[in-house]
Rosetta silent file (secondary structure, phi, psi, omega in degrees, C-alpha in Angstrom):
SEQUENCE: MLEPEQKVLLLAGTEFDRDSVEHLNRTLVVGSDVMADVSYKASKTLNEVLITEHDVKDFDLDDSILDDLREIEKRADRVNKYFNSQIIKHNPHIEDVRVR
SCORE:     score description
SCORE:     0.000 S_00000001
   1 L     0.000  164.084 -165.611  184.168   74.176  136.056 S_00000001
   2 L  -120.944  126.371  148.912  180.940   72.878  138.120 S_00000001
   3 L   -14.892  142.385  161.416  180.952   70.026  140.217 S_00000001
   4 H   -41.076  -77.328 -179.796  178.537   66.609  139.134 S_00000001
   5 H    -8.081  -83.067  146.224  176.735   67.416  142.942 S_00000001
   6 H    19.521  -80.889  177.304  176.196   70.761  141.696 S_00000001
   7 H   -74.469  -22.707  170.634  174.325   70.061  138.467 S_00000001
   8 H   -50.344  -58.185  179.319  172.325   67.521  140.609 S_00000001
   9 L   -43.185  -34.030 -175.664  170.859   70.343  142.372 S_00000001
  10 L  -101.212    9.803  142.676  169.479   71.868  139.593 S_00000001
  11 L   -96.078  126.210  175.764  166.983   69.218  138.390 S_00000001
  12 L   -73.358  173.734  166.354  164.005   69.390  139.345 S_00000001
  13 L   -17.152 -154.786  154.355  161.263   66.596  139.426 S_00000001
  14 L   -73.653  -66.866 -138.325  159.817   65.400  135.926 S_00000001
  15 L  -104.030  119.121  138.305  156.973   67.466  135.281 S_00000001
  16 L  -155.966 -174.207 -170.660  157.366   71.320  133.936 S_00000001
  17 L   -82.588  177.376 -178.072  156.759   73.593  131.173 S_00000001
  18 L   -86.329  -30.756 -174.203  158.991   73.681  128.391 S_00000001
  19 L   -77.832   13.251 -178.097  159.464   77.278  128.467 S_00000001
  20 L  -117.567 -147.085 -152.633  160.884   77.217  132.123 S_00000001
  21 H   -91.068   -3.858 -179.629  164.026   77.170  133.992 S_00000001
  22 H   -81.037  -36.275  154.467  163.757   74.063  134.840 S_00000001
  23 H   -36.860 -113.892  167.370  163.556   73.095  131.487 S_00000001
  24 H    12.929  -60.654  170.484  166.540   75.135  130.857 S_00000001
  25 H   -80.167  -53.338  148.393  168.582   73.848  133.322 S_00000001
  26 H    -6.827  -88.781 -163.032  167.783   70.003  132.225 S_00000001
  27 H   -41.583  -43.858 -177.435  168.681   70.594  128.957 S_00000001
  28 H   -81.892  -31.940 -170.678  172.156   72.378  129.833 S_00000001
  29 H   -83.555  -22.349  167.990  172.819   69.856  132.459 S_00000001
  30 H   -75.746  -45.894 -175.049  172.160   66.835  130.411 S_00000001
  31 H   -90.727   -5.026  151.663  174.110   68.144  127.047 S_00000001
  32 L   -91.160   -4.700  164.638  177.232   69.192  129.518 S_00000001
  33 L  -105.435   -1.036 -179.114  177.550   65.484  130.737 S_00000001
  34 H   -95.396  -32.714 -160.891  176.574   63.746  127.125 S_00000001
  35 H  -100.047   60.116  125.613  179.739   66.799  125.656 S_00000001
  36 H  -126.163  -45.001  143.030  182.017   65.453  128.266 S_00000001
  37 H   -69.622   -0.287  147.671  181.842   62.030  127.876 S_00000001
  38 L   -81.562  -30.075  175.289  182.254   62.189  124.350 S_00000001
  39 H   -73.769  -19.210  166.923  185.379   64.351  124.867 S_00000001
  40 H   -70.008  -33.211 -145.928  186.678   61.914  127.393 S_00000001
  41 H   -99.465  -21.498  164.639  185.909   58.876  125.158 S_00000001
  42 H   -56.110  -48.634 -157.967  187.508   60.639  121.966 S_00000001
  43 H   -59.676  -43.940  179.605  190.333   61.126  123.946 S_00000001
  44 H   -87.068   -9.273 -173.792  190.792   57.340  124.773 S_00000001
  45 H   -83.208  -47.511 -179.783  189.708   55.999  121.677 S_00000001
  46 H   -37.954  -50.534 -169.096  192.759   58.664  119.888 S_00000001
  47 H   -88.780    2.847  154.789  195.022   57.015  122.561 S_00000001
  48 H   -81.019  -86.216 -169.967  194.076   53.143  121.896 S_00000001
  49 H   -11.662  -76.485 -167.081  194.115   54.278  118.497 S_00000001
  50 H   -48.711  -55.504  172.405  197.601   56.042  118.663 S_00000001
  51 H   -44.437  -53.412 -158.865  198.843   52.413  120.926 S_00000001
  52 H   -73.689  -27.028 -158.264  197.023   50.039  117.978 S_00000001
  53 H  -108.297  -24.645  166.079  198.973   51.608  115.146 S_00000001
  54 H  -101.722   -0.040  151.674  202.241   51.159  116.762 S_00000001
  55 H   -94.120  -33.183 -172.490  202.075   47.786  118.035 S_00000001
  56 L  -109.848  169.198 -173.007  200.531   46.231  115.453 S_00000001
  57 L   -49.795  -59.998 -164.381  202.269   46.053  111.997 S_00000001
  58 L   -86.293    1.202 -173.928  199.606   45.830  109.310 S_00000001
  59 L   -90.354  116.911  179.599  197.369   48.496  110.808 S_00000001
  60 L   -76.261   95.821 -179.134  197.108   51.322  108.110 S_00000001
  61 L  -104.348  133.443  171.779  195.663   54.359  110.140 S_00000001
  62 L   -95.578  162.533 -155.759  194.823   57.268  107.824 S_00000001
  63 L  -106.979   23.572  177.824  195.909   60.131  109.712 S_00000001
  64 L  -104.663   -9.320  168.592  192.764   62.531  108.321 S_00000001
  65 H   -82.128  -24.534  152.753  191.052   60.110  111.167 S_00000001
  66 H   -71.365  -25.152  161.605  193.385   61.502  114.177 S_00000001
  67 H   -54.093  -57.863  144.585  192.548   64.362  112.701 S_00000001
  68 H   -19.846  -77.091 -163.692  188.852   63.589  113.492 S_00000001
  69 H   -43.980  -71.496  174.772  189.250   61.899  116.229 S_00000001
  70 H   -47.157  -23.865  178.587  191.138   65.273  118.085 S_00000001
  71 H   -83.563  -17.119  179.867  188.523   67.270  116.365 S_00000001
  72 H   -83.880  -57.294 -173.348  185.527   65.615  117.941 S_00000001
  73 H   -53.837  -34.112  177.338  187.341   65.883  121.507 S_00000001
  74 H   -91.900   -1.240  164.523  187.913   69.442  120.785 S_00000001
  75 H   -83.382  -48.328  167.777  184.722   70.413  119.823 S_00000001
  76 H   -53.100  -22.332 -169.830  182.771   68.240  122.710 S_00000001
  77 H  -108.122   -2.582  159.381  184.745   70.096  125.449 S_00000001
  78 H   -71.368  -56.580 -155.621  184.107   73.662  123.939 S_00000001
  79 H   -58.645  -58.236 -179.177  180.332   72.921  123.561 S_00000001
  80 H   -54.668  -42.444  143.648  180.482   71.242  127.340 S_00000001
  81 H   -52.402  -37.238  179.780  182.027   74.260  128.083 S_00000001
  82 H   -74.938  -55.262 -171.978  179.858   76.337  126.778 S_00000001
  83 H   -63.819  -39.197  165.429  176.704   74.778  128.313 S_00000001
  84 H   -63.047   -7.023 -171.109  178.423   75.031  131.858 S_00000001
  85 H  -109.041  -48.627  171.539  179.052   78.849  131.229 S_00000001
  86 H   -36.795  -59.542 -168.716  175.598   78.834  130.249 S_00000001
  87 H   -80.697  -31.812  166.329  174.289   77.108  133.542 S_00000001
  88 H   -84.375  -35.129  140.025  176.183   79.712  135.892 S_00000001
  89 H    16.753  -72.715 -148.543  174.547   82.209  133.444 S_00000001
  90 L  -129.834  -20.174  163.663  170.985   81.486  134.268 S_00000001
  91 L  -122.584   35.754  178.303  171.793   80.012  138.058 S_00000001
  92 H   -11.244  -39.065  178.759  174.325   82.541  139.076 S_00000001
  93 H   -82.155  -22.325 -175.028  174.829   81.330  142.830 S_00000001
  94 H   -34.256  -24.257  165.930  175.351   77.890  141.845 S_00000001
  95 H   -67.930  -41.580 -168.824  179.487   78.347  142.288 S_00000001
  96 L   -73.711  -17.917  166.921  178.652   79.279  146.262 S_00000001
  97 L   -76.355  128.774  169.889  177.279   75.901  146.486 S_00000001
  98 L  -138.270  116.218  162.850  179.543   73.041  148.074 S_00000001
  99 L   -86.900  138.391 -172.993  178.181   69.784  148.531 S_00000001
 100 L  -100.084    0.000    0.000  179.954   67.686  151.149 S_00000001
C-alpha cells in the first residue's frame, strides 16, 4: 500500500494536459484517497449503527441496511486498491521512494 507522502510526490502543479501522466496521477491519487475515506466512514457508520441497535430498544434496523453498508465498505476498498495498483503501474518506482 502506498503511503500518503508517496502519493503527494505524484501531484504536479495545477496546469497540465488532460492526456498527460500528471492528469492520470492526479485522478488516481484523488480517487484513491476518496475511496479510502468512503471505506473508512462506511466501516465507522456500520459500527455506530450496530452499537445503536444494541443500545436503543426502539431502533428497528433493517438487515438490508447492514448488508448495504458492508457492501459499500467492501467495494470502496476494492476500488481504492485498484487505483493504488494503477498508480504503481504508471509510476513503477514510487514504491522505492521513502519519505521521512
